[in-house]
CSV table of C-alpha atoms in Angstrom, one decimal:
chain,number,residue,atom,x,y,z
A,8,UNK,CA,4.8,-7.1,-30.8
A,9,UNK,CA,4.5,-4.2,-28.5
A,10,UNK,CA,1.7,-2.7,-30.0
A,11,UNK,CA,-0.3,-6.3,-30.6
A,12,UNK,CA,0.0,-6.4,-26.4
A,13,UNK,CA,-0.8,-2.9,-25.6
A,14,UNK,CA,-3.6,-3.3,-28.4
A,15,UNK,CA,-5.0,-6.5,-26.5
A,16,UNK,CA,-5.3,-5.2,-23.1
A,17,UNK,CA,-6.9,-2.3,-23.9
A,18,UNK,CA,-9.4,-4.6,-26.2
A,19,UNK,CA,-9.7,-6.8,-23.4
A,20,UNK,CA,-10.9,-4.3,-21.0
A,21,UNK,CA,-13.3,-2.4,-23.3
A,22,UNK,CA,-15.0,-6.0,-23.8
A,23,UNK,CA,-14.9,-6.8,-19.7
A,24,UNK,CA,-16.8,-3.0,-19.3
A,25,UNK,CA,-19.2,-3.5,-22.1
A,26,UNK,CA,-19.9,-7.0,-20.4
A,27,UNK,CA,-20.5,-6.3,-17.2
A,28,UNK,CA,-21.1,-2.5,-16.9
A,29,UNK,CA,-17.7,-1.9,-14.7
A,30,UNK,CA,-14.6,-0.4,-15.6
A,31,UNK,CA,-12.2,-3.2,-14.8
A,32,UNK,CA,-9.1,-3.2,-12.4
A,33,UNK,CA,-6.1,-4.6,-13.6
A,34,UNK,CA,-3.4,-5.7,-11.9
A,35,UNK,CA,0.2,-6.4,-12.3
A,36,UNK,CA,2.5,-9.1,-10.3
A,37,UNK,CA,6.2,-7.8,-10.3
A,38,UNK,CA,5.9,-5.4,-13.0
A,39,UNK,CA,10.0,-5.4,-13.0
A,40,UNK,CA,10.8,-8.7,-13.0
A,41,UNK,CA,11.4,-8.3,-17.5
A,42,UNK,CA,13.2,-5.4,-16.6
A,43,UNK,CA,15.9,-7.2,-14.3
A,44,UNK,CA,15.9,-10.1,-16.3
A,45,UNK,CA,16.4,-7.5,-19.4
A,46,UNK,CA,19.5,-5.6,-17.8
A,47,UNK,CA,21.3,-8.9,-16.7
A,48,UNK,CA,20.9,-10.7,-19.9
A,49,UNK,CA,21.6,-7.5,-22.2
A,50,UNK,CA,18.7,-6.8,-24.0
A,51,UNK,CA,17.3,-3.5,-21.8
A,52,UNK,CA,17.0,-1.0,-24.4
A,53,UNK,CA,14.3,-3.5,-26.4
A,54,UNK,CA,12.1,-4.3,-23.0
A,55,UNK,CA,12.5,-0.9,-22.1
A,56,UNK,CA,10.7,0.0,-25.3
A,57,UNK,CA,8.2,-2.8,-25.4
A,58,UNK,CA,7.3,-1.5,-21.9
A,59,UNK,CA,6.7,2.3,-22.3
A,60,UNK,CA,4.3,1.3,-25.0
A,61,UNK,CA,2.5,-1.4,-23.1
A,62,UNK,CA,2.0,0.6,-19.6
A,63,UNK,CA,1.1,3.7,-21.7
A,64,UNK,CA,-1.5,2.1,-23.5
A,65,UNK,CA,-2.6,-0.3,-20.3
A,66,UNK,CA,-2.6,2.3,-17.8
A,67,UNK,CA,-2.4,5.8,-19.2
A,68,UNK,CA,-4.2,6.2,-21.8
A,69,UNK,CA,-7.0,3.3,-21.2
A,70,UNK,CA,-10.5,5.0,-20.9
A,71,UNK,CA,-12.1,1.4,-19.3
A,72,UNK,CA,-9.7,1.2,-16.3
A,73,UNK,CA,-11.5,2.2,-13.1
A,74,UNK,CA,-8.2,1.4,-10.7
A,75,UNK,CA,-4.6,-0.2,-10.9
A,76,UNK,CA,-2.8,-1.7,-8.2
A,77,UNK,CA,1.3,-2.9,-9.1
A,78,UNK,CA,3.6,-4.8,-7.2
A,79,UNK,CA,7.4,-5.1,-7.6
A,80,UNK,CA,10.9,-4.9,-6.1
A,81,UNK,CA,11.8,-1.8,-7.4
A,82,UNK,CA,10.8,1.7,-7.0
A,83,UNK,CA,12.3,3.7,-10.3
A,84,UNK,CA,10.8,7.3,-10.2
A,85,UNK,CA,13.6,8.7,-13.1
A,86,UNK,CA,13.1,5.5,-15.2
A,87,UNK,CA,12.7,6.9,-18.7
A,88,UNK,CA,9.8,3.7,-19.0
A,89,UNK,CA,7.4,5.7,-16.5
A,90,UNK,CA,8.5,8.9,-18.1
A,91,UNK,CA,5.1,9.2,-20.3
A,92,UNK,CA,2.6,8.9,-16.9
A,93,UNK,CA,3.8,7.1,-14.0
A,94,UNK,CA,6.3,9.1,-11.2
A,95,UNK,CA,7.1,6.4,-8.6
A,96,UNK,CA,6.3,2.5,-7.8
A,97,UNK,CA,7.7,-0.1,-5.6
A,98,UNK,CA,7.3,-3.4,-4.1
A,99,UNK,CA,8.9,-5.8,-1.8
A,100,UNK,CA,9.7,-9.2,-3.4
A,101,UNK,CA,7.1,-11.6,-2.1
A,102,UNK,CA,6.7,-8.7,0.8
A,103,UNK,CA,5.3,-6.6,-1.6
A,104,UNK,CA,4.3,-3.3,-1.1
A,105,UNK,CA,1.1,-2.5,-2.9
A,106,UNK,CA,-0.6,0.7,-4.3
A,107,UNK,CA,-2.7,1.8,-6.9
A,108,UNK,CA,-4.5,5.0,-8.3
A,109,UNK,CA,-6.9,6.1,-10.8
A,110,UNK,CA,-5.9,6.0,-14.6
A,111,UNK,CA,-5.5,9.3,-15.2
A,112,UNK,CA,-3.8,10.2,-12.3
A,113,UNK,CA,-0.5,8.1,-12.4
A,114,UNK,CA,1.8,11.0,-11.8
A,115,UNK,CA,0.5,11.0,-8.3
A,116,UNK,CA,1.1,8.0,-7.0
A,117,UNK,CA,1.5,7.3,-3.3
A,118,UNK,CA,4.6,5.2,-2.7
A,119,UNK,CA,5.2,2.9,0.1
A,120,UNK,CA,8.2,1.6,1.0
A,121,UNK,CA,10.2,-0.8,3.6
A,122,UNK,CA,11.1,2.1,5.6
A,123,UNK,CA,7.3,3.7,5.6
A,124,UNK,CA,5.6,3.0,8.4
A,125,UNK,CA,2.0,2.8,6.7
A,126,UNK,CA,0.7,-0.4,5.7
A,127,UNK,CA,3.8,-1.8,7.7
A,128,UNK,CA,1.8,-5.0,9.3
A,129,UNK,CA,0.7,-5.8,6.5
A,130,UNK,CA,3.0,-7.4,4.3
A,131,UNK,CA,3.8,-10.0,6.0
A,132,UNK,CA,2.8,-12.6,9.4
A,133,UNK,CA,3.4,-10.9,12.6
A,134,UNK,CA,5.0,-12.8,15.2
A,135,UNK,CA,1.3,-12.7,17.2
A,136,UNK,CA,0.4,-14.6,13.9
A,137,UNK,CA,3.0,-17.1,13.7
A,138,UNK,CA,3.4,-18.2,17.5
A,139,UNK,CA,-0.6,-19.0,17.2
A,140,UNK,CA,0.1,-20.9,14.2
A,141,UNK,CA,2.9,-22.7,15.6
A,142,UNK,CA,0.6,-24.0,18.6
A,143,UNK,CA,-2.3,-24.9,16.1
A,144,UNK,CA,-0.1,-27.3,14.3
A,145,UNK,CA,1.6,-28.8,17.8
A,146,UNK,CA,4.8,-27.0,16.9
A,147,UNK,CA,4.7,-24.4,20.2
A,148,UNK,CA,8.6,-26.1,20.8
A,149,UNK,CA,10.0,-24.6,17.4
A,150,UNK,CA,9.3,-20.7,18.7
A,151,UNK,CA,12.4,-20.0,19.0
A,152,UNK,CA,13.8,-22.0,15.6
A,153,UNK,CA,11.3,-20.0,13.7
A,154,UNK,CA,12.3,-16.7,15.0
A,155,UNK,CA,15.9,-17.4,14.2
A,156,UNK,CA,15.4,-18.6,10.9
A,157,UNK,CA,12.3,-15.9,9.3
A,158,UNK,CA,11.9,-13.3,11.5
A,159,UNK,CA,13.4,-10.1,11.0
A,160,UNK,CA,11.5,-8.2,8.3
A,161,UNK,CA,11.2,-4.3,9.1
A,162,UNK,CA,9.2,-2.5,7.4
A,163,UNK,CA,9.0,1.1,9.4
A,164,UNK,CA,9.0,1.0,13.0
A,165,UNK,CA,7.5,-2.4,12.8
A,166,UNK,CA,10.2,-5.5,13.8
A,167,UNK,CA,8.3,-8.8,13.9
A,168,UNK,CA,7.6,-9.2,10.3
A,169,UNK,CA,7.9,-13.1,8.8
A,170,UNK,CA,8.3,-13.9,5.3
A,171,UNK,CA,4.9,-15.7,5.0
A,172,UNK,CA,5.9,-18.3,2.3
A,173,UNK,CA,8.3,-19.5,4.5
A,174,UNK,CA,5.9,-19.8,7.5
A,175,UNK,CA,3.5,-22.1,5.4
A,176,UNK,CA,6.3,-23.6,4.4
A,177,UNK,CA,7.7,-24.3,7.5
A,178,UNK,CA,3.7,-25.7,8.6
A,179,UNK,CA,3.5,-27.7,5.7
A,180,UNK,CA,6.8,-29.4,5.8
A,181,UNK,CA,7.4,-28.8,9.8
A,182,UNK,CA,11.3,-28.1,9.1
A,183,UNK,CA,13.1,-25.6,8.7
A,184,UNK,CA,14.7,-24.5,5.1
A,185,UNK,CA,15.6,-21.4,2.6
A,186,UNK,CA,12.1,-22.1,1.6
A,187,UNK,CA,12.4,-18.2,0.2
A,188,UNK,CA,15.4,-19.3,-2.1
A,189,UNK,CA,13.5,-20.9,-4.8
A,190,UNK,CA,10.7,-18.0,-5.0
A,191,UNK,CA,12.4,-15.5,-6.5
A,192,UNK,CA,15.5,-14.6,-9.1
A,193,UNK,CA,18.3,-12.8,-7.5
A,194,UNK,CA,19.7,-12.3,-10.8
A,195,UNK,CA,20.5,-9.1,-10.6
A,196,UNK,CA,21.7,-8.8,-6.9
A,197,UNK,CA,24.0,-11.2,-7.9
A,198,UNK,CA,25.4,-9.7,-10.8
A,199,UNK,CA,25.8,-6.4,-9.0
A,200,UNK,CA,28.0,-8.3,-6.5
A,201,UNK,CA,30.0,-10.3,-8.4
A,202,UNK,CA,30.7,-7.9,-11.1
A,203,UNK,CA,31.2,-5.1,-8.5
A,204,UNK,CA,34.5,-3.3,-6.8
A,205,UNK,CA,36.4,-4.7,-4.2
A,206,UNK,CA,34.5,-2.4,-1.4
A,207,UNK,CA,31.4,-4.0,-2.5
A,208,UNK,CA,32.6,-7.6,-2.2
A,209,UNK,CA,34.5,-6.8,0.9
A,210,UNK,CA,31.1,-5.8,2.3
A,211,UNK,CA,29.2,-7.9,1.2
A,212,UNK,CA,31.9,-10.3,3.2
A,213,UNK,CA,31.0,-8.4,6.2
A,214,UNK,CA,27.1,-9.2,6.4
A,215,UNK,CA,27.8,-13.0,5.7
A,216,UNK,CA,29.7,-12.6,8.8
A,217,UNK,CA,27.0,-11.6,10.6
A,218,UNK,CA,28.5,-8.2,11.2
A,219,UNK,CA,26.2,-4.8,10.3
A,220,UNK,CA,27.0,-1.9,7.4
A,221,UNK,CA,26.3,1.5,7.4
A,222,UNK,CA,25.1,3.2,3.9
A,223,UNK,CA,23.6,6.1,2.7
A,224,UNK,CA,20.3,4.2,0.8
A,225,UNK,CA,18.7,5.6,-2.6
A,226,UNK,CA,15.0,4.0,-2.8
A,227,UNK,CA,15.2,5.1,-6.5
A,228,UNK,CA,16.7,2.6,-8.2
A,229,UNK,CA,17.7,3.8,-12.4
A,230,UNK,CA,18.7,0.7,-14.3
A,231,UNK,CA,21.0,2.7,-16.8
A,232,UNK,CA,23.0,4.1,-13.4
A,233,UNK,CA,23.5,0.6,-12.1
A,234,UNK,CA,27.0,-0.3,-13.4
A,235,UNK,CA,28.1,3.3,-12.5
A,236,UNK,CA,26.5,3.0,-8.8
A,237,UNK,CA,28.5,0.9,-6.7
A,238,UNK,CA,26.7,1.4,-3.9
A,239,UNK,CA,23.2,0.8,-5.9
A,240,UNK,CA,23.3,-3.3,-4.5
A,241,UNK,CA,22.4,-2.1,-1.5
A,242,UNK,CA,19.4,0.1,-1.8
A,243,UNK,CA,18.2,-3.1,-3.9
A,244,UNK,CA,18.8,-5.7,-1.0
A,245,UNK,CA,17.1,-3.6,0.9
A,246,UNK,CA,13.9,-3.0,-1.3
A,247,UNK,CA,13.9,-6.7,-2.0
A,248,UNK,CA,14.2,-7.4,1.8
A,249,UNK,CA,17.3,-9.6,2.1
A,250,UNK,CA,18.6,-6.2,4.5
A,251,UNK,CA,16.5,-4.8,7.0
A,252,UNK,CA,17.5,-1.4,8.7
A,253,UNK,CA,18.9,-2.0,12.4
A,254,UNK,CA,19.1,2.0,13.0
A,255,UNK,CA,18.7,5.0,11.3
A,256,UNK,CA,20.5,8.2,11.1
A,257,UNK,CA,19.9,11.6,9.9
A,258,UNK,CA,21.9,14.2,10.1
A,259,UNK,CA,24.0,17.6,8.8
A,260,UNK,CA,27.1,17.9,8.1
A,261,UNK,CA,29.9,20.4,9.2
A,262,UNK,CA,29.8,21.2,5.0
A,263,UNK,CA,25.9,22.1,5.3
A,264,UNK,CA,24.6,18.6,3.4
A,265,UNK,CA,22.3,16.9,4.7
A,266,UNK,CA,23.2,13.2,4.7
A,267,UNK,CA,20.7,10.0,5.8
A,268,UNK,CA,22.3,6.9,7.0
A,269,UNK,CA,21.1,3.6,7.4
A,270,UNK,CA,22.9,0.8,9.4
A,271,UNK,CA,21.6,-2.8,7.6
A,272,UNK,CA,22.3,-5.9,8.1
A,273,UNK,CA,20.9,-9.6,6.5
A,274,UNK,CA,17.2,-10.3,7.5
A,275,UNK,CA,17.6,-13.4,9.2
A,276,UNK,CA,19.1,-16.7,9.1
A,277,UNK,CA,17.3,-17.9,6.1
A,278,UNK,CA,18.7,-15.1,4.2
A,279,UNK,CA,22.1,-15.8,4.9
A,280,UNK,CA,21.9,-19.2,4.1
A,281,UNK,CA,20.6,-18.6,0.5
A,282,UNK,CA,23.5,-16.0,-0.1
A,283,UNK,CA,26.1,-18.6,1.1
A,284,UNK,CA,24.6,-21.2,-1.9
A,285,UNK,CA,24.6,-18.1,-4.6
A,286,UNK,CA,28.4,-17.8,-3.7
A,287,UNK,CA,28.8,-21.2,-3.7
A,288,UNK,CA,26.9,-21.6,-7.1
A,289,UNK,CA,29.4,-18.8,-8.1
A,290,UNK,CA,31.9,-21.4,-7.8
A,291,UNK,CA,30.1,-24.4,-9.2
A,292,UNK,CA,32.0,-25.3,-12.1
A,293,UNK,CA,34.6,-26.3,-9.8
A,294,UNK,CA,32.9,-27.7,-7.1
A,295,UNK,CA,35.0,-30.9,-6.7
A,296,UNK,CA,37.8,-28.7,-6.4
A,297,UNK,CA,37.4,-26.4,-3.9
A,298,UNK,CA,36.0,-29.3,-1.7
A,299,UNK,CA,39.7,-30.8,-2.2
A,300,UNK,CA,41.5,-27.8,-1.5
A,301,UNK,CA,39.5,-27.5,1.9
A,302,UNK,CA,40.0,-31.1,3.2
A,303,UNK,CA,44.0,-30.1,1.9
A,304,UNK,CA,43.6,-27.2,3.8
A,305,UNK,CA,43.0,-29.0,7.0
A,306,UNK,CA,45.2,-31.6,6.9
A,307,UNK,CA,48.2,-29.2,6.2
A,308,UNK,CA,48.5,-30.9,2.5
A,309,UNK,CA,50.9,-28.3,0.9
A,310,UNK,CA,50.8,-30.1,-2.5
A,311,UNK,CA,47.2,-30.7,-2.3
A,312,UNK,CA,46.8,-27.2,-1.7
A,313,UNK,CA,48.7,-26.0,-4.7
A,314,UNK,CA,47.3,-28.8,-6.7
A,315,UNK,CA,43.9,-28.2,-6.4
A,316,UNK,CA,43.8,-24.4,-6.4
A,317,UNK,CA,45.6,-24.1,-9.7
A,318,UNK,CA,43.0,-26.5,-11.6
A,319,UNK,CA,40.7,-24.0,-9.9
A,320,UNK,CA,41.6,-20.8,-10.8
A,321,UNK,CA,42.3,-22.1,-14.4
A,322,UNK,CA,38.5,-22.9,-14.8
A,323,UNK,CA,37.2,-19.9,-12.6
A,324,UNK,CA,39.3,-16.9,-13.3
A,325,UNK,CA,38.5,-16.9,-17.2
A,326,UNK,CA,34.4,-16.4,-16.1
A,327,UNK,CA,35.5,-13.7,-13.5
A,328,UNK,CA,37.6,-12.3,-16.1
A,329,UNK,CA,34.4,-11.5,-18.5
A,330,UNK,CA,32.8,-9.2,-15.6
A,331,UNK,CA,33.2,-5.4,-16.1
A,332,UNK,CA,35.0,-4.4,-12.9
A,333,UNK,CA,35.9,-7.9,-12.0
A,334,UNK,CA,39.8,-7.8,-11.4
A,335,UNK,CA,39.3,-3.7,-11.2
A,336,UNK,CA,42.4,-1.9,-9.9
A,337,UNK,CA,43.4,-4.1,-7.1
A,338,UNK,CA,43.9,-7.6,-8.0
A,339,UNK,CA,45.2,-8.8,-4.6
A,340,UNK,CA,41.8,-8.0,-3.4
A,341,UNK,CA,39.9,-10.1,-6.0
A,342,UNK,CA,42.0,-12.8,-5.4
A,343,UNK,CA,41.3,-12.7,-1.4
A,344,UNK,CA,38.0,-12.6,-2.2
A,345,UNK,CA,38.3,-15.8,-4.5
A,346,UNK,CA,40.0,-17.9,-2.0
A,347,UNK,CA,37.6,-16.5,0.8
A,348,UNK,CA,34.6,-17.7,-1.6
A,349,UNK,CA,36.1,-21.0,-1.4
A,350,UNK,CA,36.3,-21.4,2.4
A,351,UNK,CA,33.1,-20.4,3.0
A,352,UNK,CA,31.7,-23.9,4.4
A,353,UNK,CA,34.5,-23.5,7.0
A,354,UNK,CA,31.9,-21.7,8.7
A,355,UNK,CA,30.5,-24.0,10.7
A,356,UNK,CA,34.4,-24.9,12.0
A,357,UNK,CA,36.1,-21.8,12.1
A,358,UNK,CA,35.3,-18.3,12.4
A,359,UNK,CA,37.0,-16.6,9.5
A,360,UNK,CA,37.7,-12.6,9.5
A,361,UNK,CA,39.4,-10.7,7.0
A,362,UNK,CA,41.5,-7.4,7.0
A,363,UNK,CA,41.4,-7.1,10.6
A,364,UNK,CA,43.8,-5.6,13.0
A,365,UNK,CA,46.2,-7.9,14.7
A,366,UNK,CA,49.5,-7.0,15.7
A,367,UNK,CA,51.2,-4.1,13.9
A,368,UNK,CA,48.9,-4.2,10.9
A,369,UNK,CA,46.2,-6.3,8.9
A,370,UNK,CA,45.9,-9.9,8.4
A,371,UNK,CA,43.8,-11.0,4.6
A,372,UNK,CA,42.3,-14.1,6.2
A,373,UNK,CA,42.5,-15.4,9.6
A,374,UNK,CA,40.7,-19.0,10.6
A,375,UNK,CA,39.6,-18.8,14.4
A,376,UNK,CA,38.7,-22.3,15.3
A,377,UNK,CA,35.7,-23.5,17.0
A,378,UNK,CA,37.1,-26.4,18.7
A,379,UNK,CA,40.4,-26.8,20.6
A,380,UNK,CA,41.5,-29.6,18.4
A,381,UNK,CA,41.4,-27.6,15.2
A,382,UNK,CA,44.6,-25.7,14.4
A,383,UNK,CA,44.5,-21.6,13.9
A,384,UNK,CA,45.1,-20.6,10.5
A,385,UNK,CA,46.5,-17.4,9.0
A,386,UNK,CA,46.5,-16.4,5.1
A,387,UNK,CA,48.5,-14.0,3.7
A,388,UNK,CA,47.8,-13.0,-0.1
A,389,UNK,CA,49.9,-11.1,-2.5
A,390,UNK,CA,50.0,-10.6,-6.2
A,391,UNK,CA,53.5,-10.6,-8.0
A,392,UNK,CA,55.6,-8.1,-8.4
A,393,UNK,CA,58.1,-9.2,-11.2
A,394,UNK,CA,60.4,-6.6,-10.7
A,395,UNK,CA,61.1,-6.8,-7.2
A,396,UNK,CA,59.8,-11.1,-7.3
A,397,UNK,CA,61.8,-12.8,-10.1
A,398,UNK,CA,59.7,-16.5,-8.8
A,399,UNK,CA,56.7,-16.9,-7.1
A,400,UNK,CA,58.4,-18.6,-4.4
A,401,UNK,CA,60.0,-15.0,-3.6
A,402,UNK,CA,56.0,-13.8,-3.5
A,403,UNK,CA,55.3,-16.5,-0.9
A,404,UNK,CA,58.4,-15.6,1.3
A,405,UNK,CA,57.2,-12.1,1.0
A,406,UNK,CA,54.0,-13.0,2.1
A,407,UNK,CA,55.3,-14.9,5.0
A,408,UNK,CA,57.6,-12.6,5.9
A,409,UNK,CA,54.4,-9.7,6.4
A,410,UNK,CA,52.9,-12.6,8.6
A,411,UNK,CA,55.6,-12.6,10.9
A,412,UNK,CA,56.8,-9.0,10.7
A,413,UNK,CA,54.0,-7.3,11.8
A,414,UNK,CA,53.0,-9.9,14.0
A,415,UNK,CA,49.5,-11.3,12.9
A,416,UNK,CA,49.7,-14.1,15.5
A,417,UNK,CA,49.1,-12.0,18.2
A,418,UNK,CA,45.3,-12.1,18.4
A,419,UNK,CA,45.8,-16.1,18.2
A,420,UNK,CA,48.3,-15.6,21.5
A,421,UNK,CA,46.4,-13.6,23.1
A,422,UNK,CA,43.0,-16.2,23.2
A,423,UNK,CA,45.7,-18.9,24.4
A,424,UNK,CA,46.7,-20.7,21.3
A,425,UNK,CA,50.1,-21.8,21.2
A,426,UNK,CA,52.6,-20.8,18.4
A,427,UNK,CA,52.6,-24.9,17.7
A,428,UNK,CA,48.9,-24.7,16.7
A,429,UNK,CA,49.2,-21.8,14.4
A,430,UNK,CA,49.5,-22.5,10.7
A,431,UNK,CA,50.9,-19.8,8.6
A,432,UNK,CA,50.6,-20.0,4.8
A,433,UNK,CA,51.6,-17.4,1.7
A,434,UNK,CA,49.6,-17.1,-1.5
A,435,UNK,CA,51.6,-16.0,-4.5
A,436,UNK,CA,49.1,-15.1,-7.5
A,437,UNK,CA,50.5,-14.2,-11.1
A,438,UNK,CA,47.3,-14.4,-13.8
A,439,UNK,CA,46.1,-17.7,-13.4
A,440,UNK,CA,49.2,-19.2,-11.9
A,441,UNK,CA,49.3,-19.3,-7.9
A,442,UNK,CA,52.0,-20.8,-5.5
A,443,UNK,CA,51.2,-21.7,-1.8
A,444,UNK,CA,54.1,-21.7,1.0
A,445,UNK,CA,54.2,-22.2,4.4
A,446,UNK,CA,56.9,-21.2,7.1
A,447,UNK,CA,59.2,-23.9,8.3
């Protein structure tokens, strides 16, 4: 099959020259879009194959191509695919950054990324752009909507970048939505989140908080080094542009290395709003419940609570089970990160934070509401121990004991809650099994 498509292009352009007297220019949409689709579903080493064969016969070795121009998410410059004749590409999602160079010259290629200044108005509608747009279609009141929702694109020193899909969008339909959600697969972002370590779910927690990260970014992204980079998700939100860099650091060390550091955080509203449905989606297959255990949750519903969240975790745990590094080495943390998942259309209500400081130590998960007439809520997770635990109920005491030991009411106090409208619960977790107490 490989051959029959490498064979076909390079037919196709001999026929286009001999027709019209031109070398032909080809180009190619996403060229990595088969490869993503190839690692998540488990079938990389085939596509990686069918690929070598086709770009070398396309690009390399094709005597009718004058020129080449490829777009994509990635930029792989050790990818054994590009071995044969290519040393670096990249592209930006629907932001793509383009390039292109002569046929026999593909080990040269001039690479462009989001944090390159050159070409960096162009892959996308400036904020000039869009304000003049917005008063062409009588919409001059929504400026500031807009802004909040799809600005925030950087691509080098340049900050007013829109997504422009979103913008026409936006014209067409004159309301604002995650227009950008439905354009491209996440597929792979998403895999790399849910199937990675605690740190990487804990930070990921962090930007949907609207709070900013600080990582050292590798722009060359190697499929085959994926599930042994943890930190690999973020270069790839990054290139993909659901990050954009707030500031950037370089520096040396007091050991002599020299060490780049980027503090990202979510593009815009828009962004967050499509990563808050992928978690959600996570969760799908028990949808019903987790909308049971929140309106529990708010009402104080103890049994409710423990009703719902056990036919939960029996129906969810089993697919988190299957990923690599799901449960990893610290369960308590996955399961944090469970019920966290499940909260997250609190949002809107409460403010939630996790691991913070408070009192003499951390909280898990602490519920900061919006409104006076909402309760404070504090959660306190822990994971069995059977020899020190004979029930789960001694879990749950242990967890409410923490609560009160080290004080994690004190933040509440200190904003002027009373002790009467704080709400103090203990998660016991044992496999699939969980047990939720409350002090008296």
């Amino acid at each position: 099959t490989a051959y029959i498509a490498a064979d076909s292009l390079n037919a196709l352009s001999n026929y286009l020259m001999r027709y019209y007297g031109k070398k032909v220019i080809i180009l190619l949409d996403e060229y990595d879009t088969p490869m993503q689709e190839a690692y998540v579903n488990g079938y990389w080493e085939e596509m990686a194959s069918f690929i070598r064969s086709l770009f070398n016969a396309v690009f390399k070795t094709n005597p009718y191509l004058e020129r080449a121009l490829m777009t994509g998410i990635t930029r792989i410059s050790k990818e054994s695919i590009f071995s044969e004749f290519v040393t670096n590409s990249i592209g930006i999602d629907d932001l793509r950054a383009h390039q292109c160079a002569s046929s026999f010259n593909l080990n040269n290629l001039k690479v462009v990324t989001t944090t390159s200044d050159k070409y960096a108005d162009c892959f996308g509608f400036t904020e000039e752009e869009v304000f003049a747009s917005l008063e062409e279609y009588g919409l001059a009141d929504r400026k500031q909507q807009v802004k909040e929702w799809y600005d925030g694109f950087v691509f080098g020193n340049r900050k007013d970048i829109y997504n422009p899909w979103s913008i026409i969008s936006f014209l067409d339909e004159k309301k604002v939505g995650a227009y950008w959600t439905n354009t491209s697969s996440n597929s792979l972002v998403g895999k790399l989140i849910r199937e990675g370590n605690s740190d990487v779910k804990k930070t990921f927690e962090h930007l949907l908080q609207g709070e900013s990260i600080l990582k050292e970014i590798d722009e060359q992204i190697v499929y085959d080094q994926l599930d042994d980079d943890g930190q690999a998700v973020w270069s790839l939100l990054l290139a993909s542009g659901y990050l954009k860099v707030k500031n950037f650091r370089a520096y040396m060390t007091d050991f002599g290395e020299w060490k780049q550091e980027y503090e990202l955080e979510l593009t815009n509203f828009e962004v967050k709003v499509m990563f808050r449905k992928m978690v959600r989606k996570w969760f799908a297959g028990a949808s019903s419940g987790y909308n049971d255990f929140i309106k529990a949750l708010l009402v104080g519903d103890l049994k409710a609570m423990n009703t719902y969240m056990n036919r939960v975790t029996v129906e969810i745990f089993s697919y988190f089970d299957t990923g690599k590094r799901a449960l990893g080495d610290e369960p308590e943390r996955f399961y944090h990160g469970f019920v966290l998942g499940l909260m997250i259309e609190l949002a809107d209500r409460y403010i939630l934070t996790s691991n913070r400081e408070s009192g003499f130590g951390r909280y898990d998960v602490m519920l900061d509401p919006r409104r006076l007439v909402d309760d404070a809520i504090i959660l306190e997770f822990k994971v069995q121990d059977k020899e020190e635990e004979a029930e789960l109920s001694d879990t749950v005491q242990k967890a409410l004991n923490q609560i009160e030991e080290r004080q994690y009411e004190a933040a509440f106090i200190a904003k002027g809650i009373s002790k009467e409208r704080i709400r103090k619960y203990g998660f016991a977790f044992c496999g699939k099994r969980v047990l939720i107490g409350t002090a008296s």
